[in-house]
Amino acid sequence: MTELQAFPDGFLWGGATAANQCEGAYDVDGRGLANVDVVPIGPDRFPIIAGKRKMFDFEEGYFYPAKESIDFYHHYKEDIALFAEMGFKTYRMSIAWSRIFPKGDESQPNEKGLAFYEAVFKECHKYGIEPLVTITHFDCPMYLIEHYGGWRNRKLIDFYGNLCRAIFNRYKGLVKYWLTFNEINMILHAPFMGAGICFEEGENEEEVKYQAVHHELVASALATKIAHEVDPENKVGCMLAAGQYYPNTPNPADYWQAMQDDREGYSLIDVQARGYYPNYLLKKFERDGLDITMTEQDLELLRDHTVDFVSFSYYSSRVASADPKANEEIQGNIFASIKNPYLTSSEWGWQIDPLGLRITLNTIWDRYQKPLFVVENGLGAVDEPDANGYVEDDYRIDYLREHIKTMNAAINEDGVELLGYTTWGCIDLVSAGTGEMKKRYGFIYVDRDNQGNGSLKRSKKKSFDWYKKVIASNGTELD
């Protein structure tokens, strides 16, 4: 790799969080209950995510980390000041749908919810930080799940449209960059978190998931349409959980399996970025007997209102095989994979592959030829603070340094158009996958443990000053 060049002028350096993982205040100022509130820490978290068990409210014997999280709701001024001290150009955050429409189907929004986010955005602008706002980061009001069945019901398109009209009009001039749905392909793997889906006995689960997917895709196009009508300066992006699949061996069957697995991830972004369903996905519907209801108006909306840019999360690459025996050894998170012997792994089994980020960037750029945005990337690790809350997190610095180098190469050597980079969990927050606090990503340590104990005191880690230097140098000083 050649010597580092500066990133493009105006490159948006920053960090990312999600409302359900940092905001807390789940019942404050009229906020309604959401699906993300009722998933507990522990072994029962995944059956709920998988939609195999209904938990529509809090139950005895469980700890629900999202109820308080790190209480960003009451600490946002302190936290944004710390982001500004690092030199953030952008801050990616999300809106809690049920804070603005507590049930989700109201005709009028909750003023206190609107006012909270207005205050947050103004606090960002006070420091010259551009908000990058995810409209739905796995949040779905529980009322919509209980009374409408979540995103399986096309009525949610209109409810989501009401949410978009409310926020685009209220925050005109305060927010320019929007993402419609976080990791939209997560519906296919975690339908309760992705779309508020709980399956009924005997129904075709694949059909339900893809019908929900279609409704979200139409809603995304509707959001893009409304955003551009309210303010032509708005830039709307889609977002997927990305990570290149490598074939396990040179066997053509393994290469084909890797291609198929990649296609599953990209299929929904194909619709959002190109404006139509790819033939291979339509053939899947036909082959598997999936009856997905699509109106002519739906297809017209998808065609006419594609996204302005493509954003994605990247944590690791994956390995695919057509051999059932090889697949007995899979490991990792929701996107489980065969272990790659050429890579090391994090404490949670996520394999560390900086070059995979360059490969993924080039793959997505070649596929869509639209500006890209890396909106999640980071290392979850157990941090050991000293008495003052200081963490010597050289392992995190090493991880981020190598990934930033490959982004630099993708831009300056490969010609990829990249708008910005927001590291995941710039401040410690609750893990979406496990519900743990000990799986930390941040530059800022938060005194809170897995069971909600701690002072919530914020303190800088070693990586805080390192990232500050990276941003100040526009990516050329990484030591």
Tab-separated table of C-alpha atoms in Angstrom:
chain	number	residue	atom	x	y	z
A	1	MET	CA	0.000	0.000	0.000
A	2	THR	CA	1.370	3.410	-0.925
A	3	GLU	CA	1.967	6.317	1.487
A	4	LEU	CA	-1.227	7.776	2.881
A	5	GLN	CA	-2.792	10.706	1.083
A	6	ALA	CA	-5.332	13.005	2.677
A	7	PHE	CA	-8.984	12.080	2.480
A	8	PRO	CA	-11.152	14.289	0.225
A	9	ASP	CA	-11.960	17.837	1.319
A	10	GLY	CA	-15.181	17.845	3.304
A	11	PHE	CA	-14.856	14.181	4.273
A	12	LEU	CA	-17.318	13.523	7.087
A	13	TRP	CA	-15.408	12.003	9.994
A	14	GLY	CA	-17.460	11.079	13.040
A	15	GLY	CA	-19.117	8.392	15.095
A	16	ALA	CA	-22.401	6.527	15.276
A	17	THR	CA	-24.975	5.468	17.865
A	18	ALA	CA	-28.607	4.322	17.851
A	19	ALA	CA	-31.445	5.598	20.019
A	20	ASN	CA	-32.356	2.172	21.358
A	21	GLN	CA	-28.758	1.497	22.438
A	22	CYS	CA	-27.912	4.794	24.103
A	23	GLU	CA	-30.949	7.015	24.658
A	24	GLY	CA	-32.712	5.395	27.605
A	25	ALA	CA	-35.637	7.359	29.106
A	26	TYR	CA	-37.957	4.767	27.583
A	27	ASP	CA	-41.082	6.186	29.275
A	28	VAL	CA	-40.166	9.878	29.561
A	29	ASP	CA	-42.084	12.776	27.982
A	30	GLY	CA	-44.766	10.635	26.389
A	31	ARG	CA	-42.565	8.099	24.620
A	32	GLY	CA	-44.338	4.845	23.781
A	33	LEU	CA	-43.057	1.292	24.161
A	34	ALA	CA	-41.044	-0.151	21.257
A	35	ASN	CA	-39.822	-3.593	20.246
A	36	VAL	CA	-36.250	-2.626	21.098
A	37	ASP	CA	-37.299	-1.982	24.708
A	38	VAL	CA	-38.602	-5.481	25.408
A	39	VAL	CA	-35.570	-7.551	24.366
A	40	PRO	CA	-33.646	-8.569	27.498
A	41	ILE	CA	-30.017	-9.389	28.058
A	42	GLY	CA	-29.291	-13.096	28.263
A	43	PRO	CA	-30.090	-16.346	26.443
A	44	ASP	CA	-33.737	-15.417	25.757
A	45	ARG	CA	-32.706	-12.383	23.694
A	46	PHE	CA	-32.153	-14.348	20.497
A	47	PRO	CA	-35.367	-16.405	20.475
A	48	ILE	CA	-37.253	-13.107	20.706
A	49	ILE	CA	-35.189	-11.595	17.906
A	50	ALA	CA	-35.814	-14.697	15.799
A	51	GLY	CA	-39.551	-14.212	16.248
A	52	LYS	CA	-40.017	-17.604	17.869
A	53	ARG	CA	-41.419	-16.256	21.099
A	54	LYS	CA	-43.605	-13.295	21.845
A	55	MET	CA	-42.606	-10.854	24.555
A	56	PHE	CA	-44.751	-7.792	24.108
A	57	ASP	CA	-44.057	-6.235	27.498
A	58	PHE	CA	-41.612	-6.473	30.385
A	59	GLU	CA	-41.585	-9.726	32.351
A	60	GLU	CA	-40.288	-10.634	35.801
A	61	GLY	CA	-36.837	-12.178	35.960
A	62	TYR	CA	-35.313	-10.292	33.021
A	63	PHE	CA	-33.122	-7.213	32.753
A	64	TYR	CA	-33.974	-4.870	29.888
A	65	PRO	CA	-30.874	-2.768	29.110
A	66	ALA	CA	-32.544	-0.336	26.680
A	67	LYS	CA	-34.811	1.085	29.402
A	68	GLU	CA	-31.994	3.279	30.705
A	69	SER	CA	-28.988	2.391	28.525
A	70	ILE	CA	-26.395	5.174	28.978
A	71	ASP	CA	-29.133	7.824	29.357
A	72	PHE	CA	-28.098	9.946	26.369
A	73	TYR	CA	-31.517	11.562	26.762
A	74	HIS	CA	-30.263	13.456	29.809
A	75	HIS	CA	-26.549	13.540	28.902
A	76	TYR	CA	-26.657	14.609	25.254
A	77	LYS	CA	-25.045	18.016	25.824
A	78	GLU	CA	-22.117	16.447	27.653
A	79	ASP	CA	-21.741	13.719	25.038
A	80	ILE	CA	-21.940	16.019	22.021
A	81	ALA	CA	-19.358	18.315	23.623
A	82	LEU	CA	-17.008	15.323	23.832
A	83	PHE	CA	-17.693	14.465	20.182
A	84	ALA	CA	-16.887	18.062	19.286
A	85	GLU	CA	-13.635	17.890	21.256
A	86	MET	CA	-12.614	14.973	19.031
A	87	GLY	CA	-13.385	17.145	16.031
A	88	PHE	CA	-16.397	15.281	14.672
A	89	LYS	CA	-17.660	16.584	11.354
A	90	THR	CA	-20.770	14.414	11.584
A	91	TYR	CA	-22.662	12.445	14.209
A	92	ARG	CA	-24.817	9.529	13.105
A	93	MET	CA	-27.761	8.949	15.437
A	94	SER	CA	-31.289	7.666	15.133
A	95	ILE	CA	-34.771	8.783	16.024
A	96	ALA	CA	-36.977	6.680	18.286
A	97	TRP	CA	-40.223	6.400	16.324
A	98	SER	CA	-42.253	5.911	19.526
A	99	ARG	CA	-40.859	9.131	20.992
A	100	ILE	CA	-42.484	11.116	18.183
A	101	PHE	CA	-45.540	8.908	17.556
A	102	PRO	CA	-45.935	6.898	20.793
A	103	LYS	CA	-48.333	4.367	19.280
A	104	GLY	CA	-47.258	4.900	15.690
A	105	ASP	CA	-50.668	5.455	14.104
A	106	GLU	CA	-51.567	8.878	15.556
A	107	SER	CA	-52.379	11.736	13.245
A	108	GLN	CA	-50.385	14.262	15.291
A	109	PRO	CA	-46.844	13.863	16.673
A	110	ASN	CA	-45.748	14.177	20.283
A	111	GLU	CA	-44.378	17.710	20.636
A	112	LYS	CA	-42.013	16.800	23.472
A	113	GLY	CA	-40.421	14.122	21.310
A	114	LEU	CA	-39.980	16.522	18.409
A	115	ALA	CA	-38.535	19.148	20.719
A	116	PHE	CA	-35.957	16.742	22.151
A	117	TYR	CA	-34.435	15.914	18.782
A	118	GLU	CA	-34.555	19.556	17.720
A	119	ALA	CA	-32.483	20.371	20.787
A	120	VAL	CA	-30.012	17.584	19.958
A	121	PHE	CA	-29.579	18.766	16.375
A	122	LYS	CA	-29.096	22.360	17.465
A	123	GLU	CA	-26.493	21.220	19.970
A	124	CYS	CA	-24.650	19.458	17.127
A	125	HIS	CA	-24.722	22.576	14.949
A	126	LYS	CA	-23.421	24.641	17.851
A	127	TYR	CA	-20.131	22.775	17.298
A	128	GLY	CA	-20.304	22.542	13.520
A	129	ILE	CA	-21.343	18.878	13.570
A	130	GLU	CA	-23.619	17.716	10.746
A	131	PRO	CA	-26.275	15.256	11.979
A	132	LEU	CA	-26.670	12.045	9.977
A	133	VAL	CA	-30.045	10.664	11.054
A	134	THR	CA	-31.380	7.139	10.749
A	135	ILE	CA	-35.165	7.297	10.678
A	136	THR	CA	-35.647	3.706	11.821
A	137	HIS	CA	-32.813	1.859	13.573
A	138	PHE	CA	-34.753	-1.335	14.404
A	139	ASP	CA	-37.391	0.714	16.264
A	140	CYS	CA	-41.049	-0.162	15.811
A	141	PRO	CA	-43.755	0.979	18.253
A	142	MET	CA	-45.163	-2.033	20.096
A	143	TYR	CA	-48.685	-0.784	19.404
A	144	LEU	CA	-48.066	-1.263	15.686
A	145	ILE	CA	-46.792	-4.777	16.329
A	146	GLU	CA	-49.694	-5.806	18.554
A	147	HIS	CA	-52.487	-4.168	16.531
A	148	TYR	CA	-51.154	-4.301	12.970
A	149	GLY	CA	-48.592	-7.121	12.955
A	150	GLY	CA	-45.590	-4.899	12.336
A	151	TRP	CA	-44.222	-4.419	8.838
A	152	ARG	CA	-46.177	-7.384	7.484
A	153	ASN	CA	-49.023	-4.857	7.236
A	154	ARG	CA	-48.806	-2.332	4.406
A	155	LYS	CA	-50.569	0.237	6.588
A	156	LEU	CA	-47.172	0.829	8.164
A	157	ILE	CA	-46.076	2.478	4.920
A	158	ASP	CA	-48.509	5.333	5.589
A	159	PHE	CA	-47.619	5.513	9.291
A	160	TYR	CA	-43.934	5.719	8.362
A	161	GLY	CA	-44.791	8.381	5.806
A	162	ASN	CA	-46.459	10.428	8.549
A	163	LEU	CA	-43.306	10.114	10.640
A	164	CYS	CA	-41.181	11.279	7.714
A	165	ARG	CA	-43.375	14.290	6.983
A	166	ALA	CA	-43.226	15.314	10.622
A	167	ILE	CA	-39.447	15.109	10.921
A	168	PHE	CA	-38.523	16.428	7.469
A	169	ASN	CA	-40.642	19.528	8.004
A	170	ARG	CA	-39.648	20.098	11.630
A	171	TYR	CA	-35.929	19.616	11.043
A	172	LYS	CA	-35.596	21.360	7.679
A	173	GLY	CA	-32.267	23.191	7.744
A	174	LEU	CA	-31.087	21.189	10.768
A	175	VAL	CA	-30.644	17.775	9.133
A	176	LYS	CA	-29.383	17.236	5.595
A	177	TYR	CA	-28.330	13.563	5.614
A	178	TRP	CA	-30.905	10.840	6.257
A	179	LEU	CA	-30.930	7.026	6.259
A	180	THR	CA	-34.305	5.337	5.854
A	181	PHE	CA	-33.763	1.946	7.537
A	182	ASN	CA	-30.772	0.605	9.416
A	183	GLU	CA	-29.362	-2.644	7.991
A	184	ILE	CA	-32.524	-3.360	6.025
A	185	ASN	CA	-31.291	-6.862	5.161
A	186	MET	CA	-31.462	-7.711	8.882
A	187	ILE	CA	-35.179	-8.465	8.392
A	188	LEU	CA	-34.177	-11.739	6.760
A	189	HIS	CA	-32.192	-12.811	9.836
A	190	ALA	CA	-33.849	-11.072	12.795
A	191	PRO	CA	-37.436	-10.241	11.808
A	192	PHE	CA	-38.606	-9.042	15.234
A	193	MET	CA	-35.842	-6.450	15.516
A	194	GLY	CA	-35.822	-5.723	11.801
A	195	ALA	CA	-39.555	-5.387	11.212
A	196	GLY	CA	-41.532	-6.124	14.367
A	197	ILE	CA	-42.479	-9.557	13.013
A	198	CYS	CA	-43.710	-12.416	15.195
A	199	PHE	CA	-44.715	-15.483	13.197
A	200	GLU	CA	-47.975	-17.318	13.594
A	201	GLU	CA	-48.024	-21.100	13.640
A	202	GLY	CA	-48.171	-22.645	10.182
A	203	GLU	CA	-47.575	-19.519	8.123
A	204	ASN	CA	-44.915	-19.236	5.418
A	205	GLU	CA	-42.183	-17.355	7.258
A	206	GLU	CA	-40.169	-16.543	4.132
A	207	GLU	CA	-43.237	-15.054	2.486
A	208	VAL	CA	-44.007	-12.938	5.556
A	209	LYS	CA	-40.420	-11.647	5.718
A	210	TYR	CA	-40.255	-10.707	2.057
A	211	GLN	CA	-43.686	-9.070	2.185
A	212	ALA	CA	-42.435	-6.993	5.128
A	213	VAL	CA	-39.284	-6.254	3.136
A	214	HIS	CA	-41.377	-4.983	0.243
A	215	HIS	CA	-43.341	-2.697	2.540
A	216	GLU	CA	-40.120	-1.236	3.952
A	217	LEU	CA	-38.689	-0.759	0.456
A	218	VAL	CA	-41.805	1.143	-0.634
A	219	ALA	CA	-41.684	3.177	2.591
A	220	SER	CA	-38.024	3.998	1.893
A	221	ALA	CA	-38.915	5.266	-1.588
A	222	LEU	CA	-41.789	7.281	-0.118
A	223	ALA	CA	-39.402	8.808	2.436
A	224	THR	CA	-36.974	9.732	-0.338
A	225	LYS	CA	-39.789	11.375	-2.296
A	226	ILE	CA	-41.012	13.377	0.707
A	227	ALA	CA	-37.477	14.398	1.719
A	228	HIS	CA	-36.711	15.819	-1.718
A	229	GLU	CA	-40.066	17.619	-1.886
A	230	VAL	CA	-39.637	19.236	1.532
A	231	ASP	CA	-36.034	20.267	0.894
A	232	PRO	CA	-34.142	19.592	-2.364
A	233	GLU	CA	-30.934	19.844	-0.342
A	234	ASN	CA	-31.795	16.666	1.563
A	235	LYS	CA	-29.633	13.622	0.808
A	236	VAL	CA	-31.244	10.253	1.515
A	237	GLY	CA	-29.352	6.995	1.788
A	238	CYS	CA	-30.067	3.319	2.255
A	239	MET	CA	-28.097	1.122	4.638
A	240	LEU	CA	-27.124	-2.555	4.722
A	241	ALA	CA	-25.137	-4.881	6.931
A	242	ALA	CA	-22.242	-5.576	4.560
A	243	GLY	CA	-19.184	-7.801	4.461
A	244	GLN	CA	-17.840	-9.689	1.469
A	245	TYR	CA	-18.321	-13.460	1.281
A	246	TYR	CA	-15.214	-15.402	0.271
A	247	PRO	CA	-15.481	-18.951	-1.142
A	248	ASN	CA	-14.120	-21.473	1.331
A	249	THR	CA	-12.154	-23.254	-1.398
A	250	PRO	CA	-11.488	-22.790	-5.141
A	251	ASN	CA	-14.293	-25.276	-5.760
A	252	PRO	CA	-16.708	-23.540	-8.173
A	253	ALA	CA	-19.587	-24.699	-5.967
A	254	ASP	CA	-18.121	-22.689	-3.065
A	255	TYR	CA	-17.666	-19.643	-5.308
A	256	TRP	CA	-21.290	-19.941	-6.392
A	257	GLN	CA	-22.439	-20.204	-2.765
A	258	ALA	CA	-20.469	-17.071	-1.868
A	259	MET	CA	-22.070	-15.259	-4.801
A	260	GLN	CA	-25.528	-16.342	-3.686
A	261	ASP	CA	-24.886	-15.189	-0.115
A	262	ASP	CA	-23.647	-11.809	-1.339
A	263	ARG	CA	-26.726	-11.465	-3.522
A	264	GLU	CA	-29.022	-11.962	-0.543
A	265	GLY	CA	-27.395	-9.021	1.182
A	266	TYR	CA	-27.402	-6.770	-1.864
A	267	SER	CA	-30.846	-7.695	-3.199
A	268	LEU	CA	-32.722	-5.067	-1.171
A	269	ILE	CA	-30.156	-2.366	-1.872
A	270	ASP	CA	-30.505	-3.230	-5.563
A	271	VAL	CA	-34.111	-2.060	-5.270
A	272	GLN	CA	-33.302	1.095	-3.297
A	273	ALA	CA	-30.353	2.123	-5.466
A	274	ARG	CA	-31.549	0.989	-8.919
A	275	GLY	CA	-35.315	1.304	-8.567
A	276	TYR	CA	-36.410	-2.225	-9.421
A	277	TYR	CA	-36.253	-5.792	-8.171
A	278	PRO	CA	-33.328	-7.786	-9.579
A	279	ASN	CA	-34.293	-10.748	-11.741
A	280	TYR	CA	-32.547	-13.216	-9.452
A	281	LEU	CA	-34.782	-12.174	-6.538
A	282	LEU	CA	-37.935	-12.351	-8.648
A	283	LYS	CA	-36.852	-15.843	-9.724
A	284	LYS	CA	-36.422	-16.790	-6.076
A	285	PHE	CA	-39.991	-15.686	-5.347
A	286	GLU	CA	-41.184	-17.776	-8.288
A	287	ARG	CA	-39.052	-20.805	-7.420
A	288	ASP	CA	-39.994	-20.816	-3.724
A	289	GLY	CA	-43.667	-20.079	-4.330
A	290	LEU	CA	-43.598	-16.752	-2.475
A	291	ASP	CA	-46.647	-14.646	-3.273
A	292	ILE	CA	-45.472	-11.077	-2.629
A	293	THR	CA	-48.148	-8.437	-3.187
A	294	MET	CA	-46.834	-5.466	-5.164
A	295	THR	CA	-49.000	-2.793	-6.746
A	296	GLU	CA	-48.194	-0.836	-9.901
A	297	GLN	CA	-48.042	2.262	-7.713
A	298	ASP	CA	-45.456	0.534	-5.531
A	299	LEU	CA	-43.242	-0.270	-8.507
A	300	GLU	CA	-43.581	3.254	-9.860
A	301	LEU	CA	-42.574	4.746	-6.508
A	302	LEU	CA	-39.542	2.446	-6.296
A	303	ARG	CA	-38.503	3.369	-9.840
A	304	ASP	CA	-38.850	7.124	-9.467
A	305	HIS	CA	-37.353	7.649	-6.000
A	306	THR	CA	-34.027	5.876	-5.607
A	307	VAL	CA	-31.586	6.860	-2.878
A	308	ASP	CA	-28.863	9.476	-3.249
A	309	PHE	CA	-26.128	7.379	-1.641
A	310	VAL	CA	-25.469	3.904	-0.257
A	311	SER	CA	-24.292	3.426	3.319
A	312	PHE	CA	-23.316	0.266	5.136
A	313	SER	CA	-21.909	-1.297	8.267
A	314	TYR	CA	-18.716	-3.322	8.053
A	315	TYR	CA	-17.272	-5.384	10.881
A	316	SER	CA	-15.888	-8.463	9.172
A	317	SER	CA	-15.857	-10.523	6.011
A	318	ARG	CA	-17.479	-13.953	5.809
A	319	VAL	CA	-16.728	-17.358	4.306
A	320	ALA	CA	-19.221	-19.476	2.363
A	321	SER	CA	-19.250	-23.113	1.361
A	322	ALA	CA	-21.570	-25.457	-0.492
A	323	ASP	CA	-20.248	-28.361	1.615
A	324	PRO	CA	-22.643	-29.227	4.489
A	325	LYS	CA	-19.735	-30.584	6.566
A	326	ALA	CA	-17.824	-27.312	6.294
A	327	ASN	CA	-20.920	-25.425	7.413
A	328	GLU	CA	-21.027	-27.409	10.655
A	329	GLU	CA	-18.160	-25.215	11.859
A	330	ILE	CA	-19.820	-21.816	11.518
A	331	GLN	CA	-19.271	-19.181	14.218
A	332	GLY	CA	-19.928	-15.521	14.916
A	333	ASN	CA	-23.006	-13.318	15.200
A	334	ILE	CA	-26.291	-13.254	13.264
A	335	PHE	CA	-24.271	-13.446	10.050
A	336	ALA	CA	-22.484	-16.610	11.164
A	337	SER	CA	-19.595	-17.783	9.021
A	338	ILE	CA	-17.010	-20.493	8.576
A	339	LYS	CA	-13.799	-19.471	10.314
A	340	ASN	CA	-11.191	-17.960	8.025
A	341	PRO	CA	-7.763	-19.384	9.017
A	342	TYR	CA	-5.979	-16.324	7.622
A	343	LEU	CA	-7.642	-13.903	10.050
A	344	THR	CA	-7.632	-13.223	13.783
A	345	SER	CA	-10.851	-12.810	15.760
A	346	SER	CA	-12.293	-10.454	18.359
A	347	GLU	CA	-13.351	-11.645	21.801
A	348	TRP	CA	-16.827	-12.257	20.353
A	349	GLY	CA	-15.565	-14.327	17.433
A	350	TRP	CA	-15.889	-11.600	14.787
A	351	GLN	CA	-12.991	-12.005	12.369
A	352	ILE	CA	-10.840	-8.943	11.760
A	353	ASP	CA	-10.302	-8.216	8.069
A	354	PRO	CA	-9.299	-4.642	7.139
A	355	LEU	CA	-8.619	-5.585	3.505
A	356	GLY	CA	-12.165	-6.941	3.425
A	357	LEU	CA	-13.402	-3.364	3.889
A	358	ARG	CA	-11.540	-2.278	0.749
A	359	ILE	CA	-12.943	-5.266	-1.116
A	360	THR	CA	-16.467	-4.484	0.111
A	361	LEU	CA	-16.138	-0.793	-0.807
A	362	ASN	CA	-15.035	-1.681	-4.332
A	363	THR	CA	-17.764	-4.283	-4.739
A	364	ILE	CA	-20.529	-1.873	-3.731
A	365	TRP	CA	-19.060	0.995	-5.755
A	366	ASP	CA	-18.756	-1.183	-8.868
A	367	ARG	CA	-22.318	-2.407	-8.371
A	368	TYR	CA	-24.098	0.930	-7.902
A	369	GLN	CA	-21.793	3.804	-8.917
A	370	LYS	CA	-23.354	5.947	-6.204
A	371	PRO	CA	-21.539	7.762	-3.390
A	372	LEU	CA	-20.827	5.477	-0.421
A	373	PHE	CA	-20.750	6.087	3.324
A	374	VAL	CA	-19.230	3.740	5.924
A	375	VAL	CA	-21.595	4.381	8.830
A	376	GLU	CA	-20.558	1.562	11.178
A	377	ASN	CA	-17.152	0.007	11.790
A	378	GLY	CA	-15.490	-0.825	15.063
A	379	LEU	CA	-14.162	-3.363	17.533
A	380	GLY	CA	-16.246	-4.681	20.414
A	381	ALA	CA	-13.950	-5.517	23.321
A	382	VAL	CA	-13.805	-5.828	27.104
A	383	ASP	CA	-12.153	-2.644	28.353
A	384	GLU	CA	-10.386	-2.533	31.725
A	385	PRO	CA	-10.455	1.046	33.068
A	386	ASP	CA	-8.183	2.367	35.766
A	387	ALA	CA	-9.503	4.174	38.843
A	388	ASN	CA	-10.162	7.277	36.756
A	389	GLY	CA	-12.021	5.431	34.000
A	390	TYR	CA	-9.068	5.626	31.590
A	391	VAL	CA	-8.620	2.725	29.181
A	392	GLU	CA	-5.417	1.870	27.307
A	393	ASP	CA	-7.269	0.551	24.249
A	394	ASP	CA	-4.407	0.112	21.800
A	395	TYR	CA	-6.246	-2.898	20.350
A	396	ARG	CA	-9.071	-0.575	19.243
A	397	ILE	CA	-6.619	1.928	17.781
A	398	ASP	CA	-4.893	-0.868	15.849
A	399	TYR	CA	-8.222	-2.112	14.469
A	400	LEU	CA	-9.413	1.315	13.350
A	401	ARG	CA	-6.023	2.346	11.958
A	402	GLU	CA	-5.886	-0.624	9.602
A	403	HIS	CA	-9.445	-0.111	8.414
A	404	ILE	CA	-8.853	3.593	7.777
A	405	LYS	CA	-5.776	2.692	5.702
A	406	THR	CA	-7.833	0.454	3.453
A	407	MET	CA	-10.510	3.152	3.076
A	408	ASN	CA	-7.758	5.553	2.036
A	409	ALA	CA	-6.575	3.077	-0.601
A	410	ALA	CA	-10.124	2.534	-1.878
A	411	ILE	CA	-10.488	6.297	-2.388
A	412	ASN	CA	-7.048	7.279	-3.643
A	413	GLU	CA	-5.982	4.131	-5.501
A	414	ASP	CA	-9.285	2.606	-6.618
A	415	GLY	CA	-11.367	5.731	-7.207
A	416	VAL	CA	-14.234	4.885	-4.859
A	417	GLU	CA	-16.376	7.919	-3.972
A	418	LEU	CA	-16.711	7.890	-0.184
A	419	LEU	CA	-18.601	10.608	1.685
A	420	GLY	CA	-17.588	9.799	5.236
A	421	TYR	CA	-16.811	7.389	8.034
A	422	THR	CA	-18.590	7.032	11.378
A	423	THR	CA	-17.143	4.496	13.796
A	424	TRP	CA	-19.695	2.412	15.622
A	425	GLY	CA	-20.413	3.157	19.250
A	426	CYS	CA	-18.254	6.273	19.508
A	427	ILE	CA	-19.379	6.261	23.134
A	428	ASP	CA	-19.929	2.975	24.989
A	429	LEU	CA	-23.503	1.743	24.604
A	430	VAL	CA	-25.651	-1.376	24.828
A	431	SER	CA	-24.804	-4.070	22.289
A	432	ALA	CA	-27.665	-4.772	19.870
A	433	GLY	CA	-26.611	-8.374	19.431
A	434	THR	CA	-26.089	-9.396	23.052
A	435	GLY	CA	-27.565	-6.616	25.195
A	436	GLU	CA	-24.244	-6.353	27.025
A	437	MET	CA	-22.404	-3.239	28.129
A	438	LYS	CA	-19.091	-5.053	28.484
A	439	LYS	CA	-18.878	-5.363	24.689
A	440	ARG	CA	-17.556	-1.845	24.277
A	441	TYR	CA	-16.768	0.077	21.087
A	442	GLY	CA	-16.385	3.659	22.225
A	443	PHE	CA	-13.702	6.315	22.492
A	444	ILE	CA	-15.553	7.332	25.669
A	445	TYR	CA	-15.935	4.952	28.595
A	446	VAL	CA	-19.301	4.911	30.375
A	447	ASP	CA	-19.440	3.584	33.925
A	448	ARG	CA	-22.218	1.035	33.596
A	449	ASP	CA	-22.207	-2.766	33.722
A	450	ASN	CA	-24.337	-5.485	32.158
A	451	GLN	CA	-26.974	-5.268	34.895
A	452	GLY	CA	-27.309	-1.490	34.857
A	453	ASN	CA	-25.028	-0.715	37.797
A	454	GLY	CA	-22.696	2.266	37.682
A	455	SER	CA	-22.563	6.042	37.867
A	456	LEU	CA	-22.878	6.657	34.081
A	457	LYS	CA	-19.778	8.846	34.388
A	458	ARG	CA	-18.087	9.530	31.039
A	459	SER	CA	-14.276	9.359	30.673
A	460	LYS	CA	-11.880	9.467	27.724
A	461	LYS	CA	-10.025	6.377	26.539
A	462	LYS	CA	-6.617	6.467	24.853
A	463	SER	CA	-8.387	6.129	21.489
A	464	PHE	CA	-10.149	9.470	22.108
A	465	ASP	CA	-7.007	11.527	21.545
A	466	TRP	CA	-5.874	9.204	18.745
A	467	TYR	CA	-9.098	9.715	16.763
A	468	LYS	CA	-8.916	13.446	17.436
A	469	LYS	CA	-5.510	13.464	15.701
A	470	VAL	CA	-6.821	11.346	12.809
A	471	ILE	CA	-9.631	13.806	12.140
A	472	ALA	CA	-7.431	16.888	12.511
A	473	SER	CA	-5.010	15.452	9.938
A	474	ASN	CA	-7.839	14.360	7.594
A	475	GLY	CA	-6.706	10.772	7.884
A	476	THR	CA	-2.974	11.152	7.261
A	477	GLU	CA	-1.718	10.772	10.863
A	478	LEU	CA	-2.652	7.321	12.131
A	479	ASP	CA	0.192	6.519	14.581
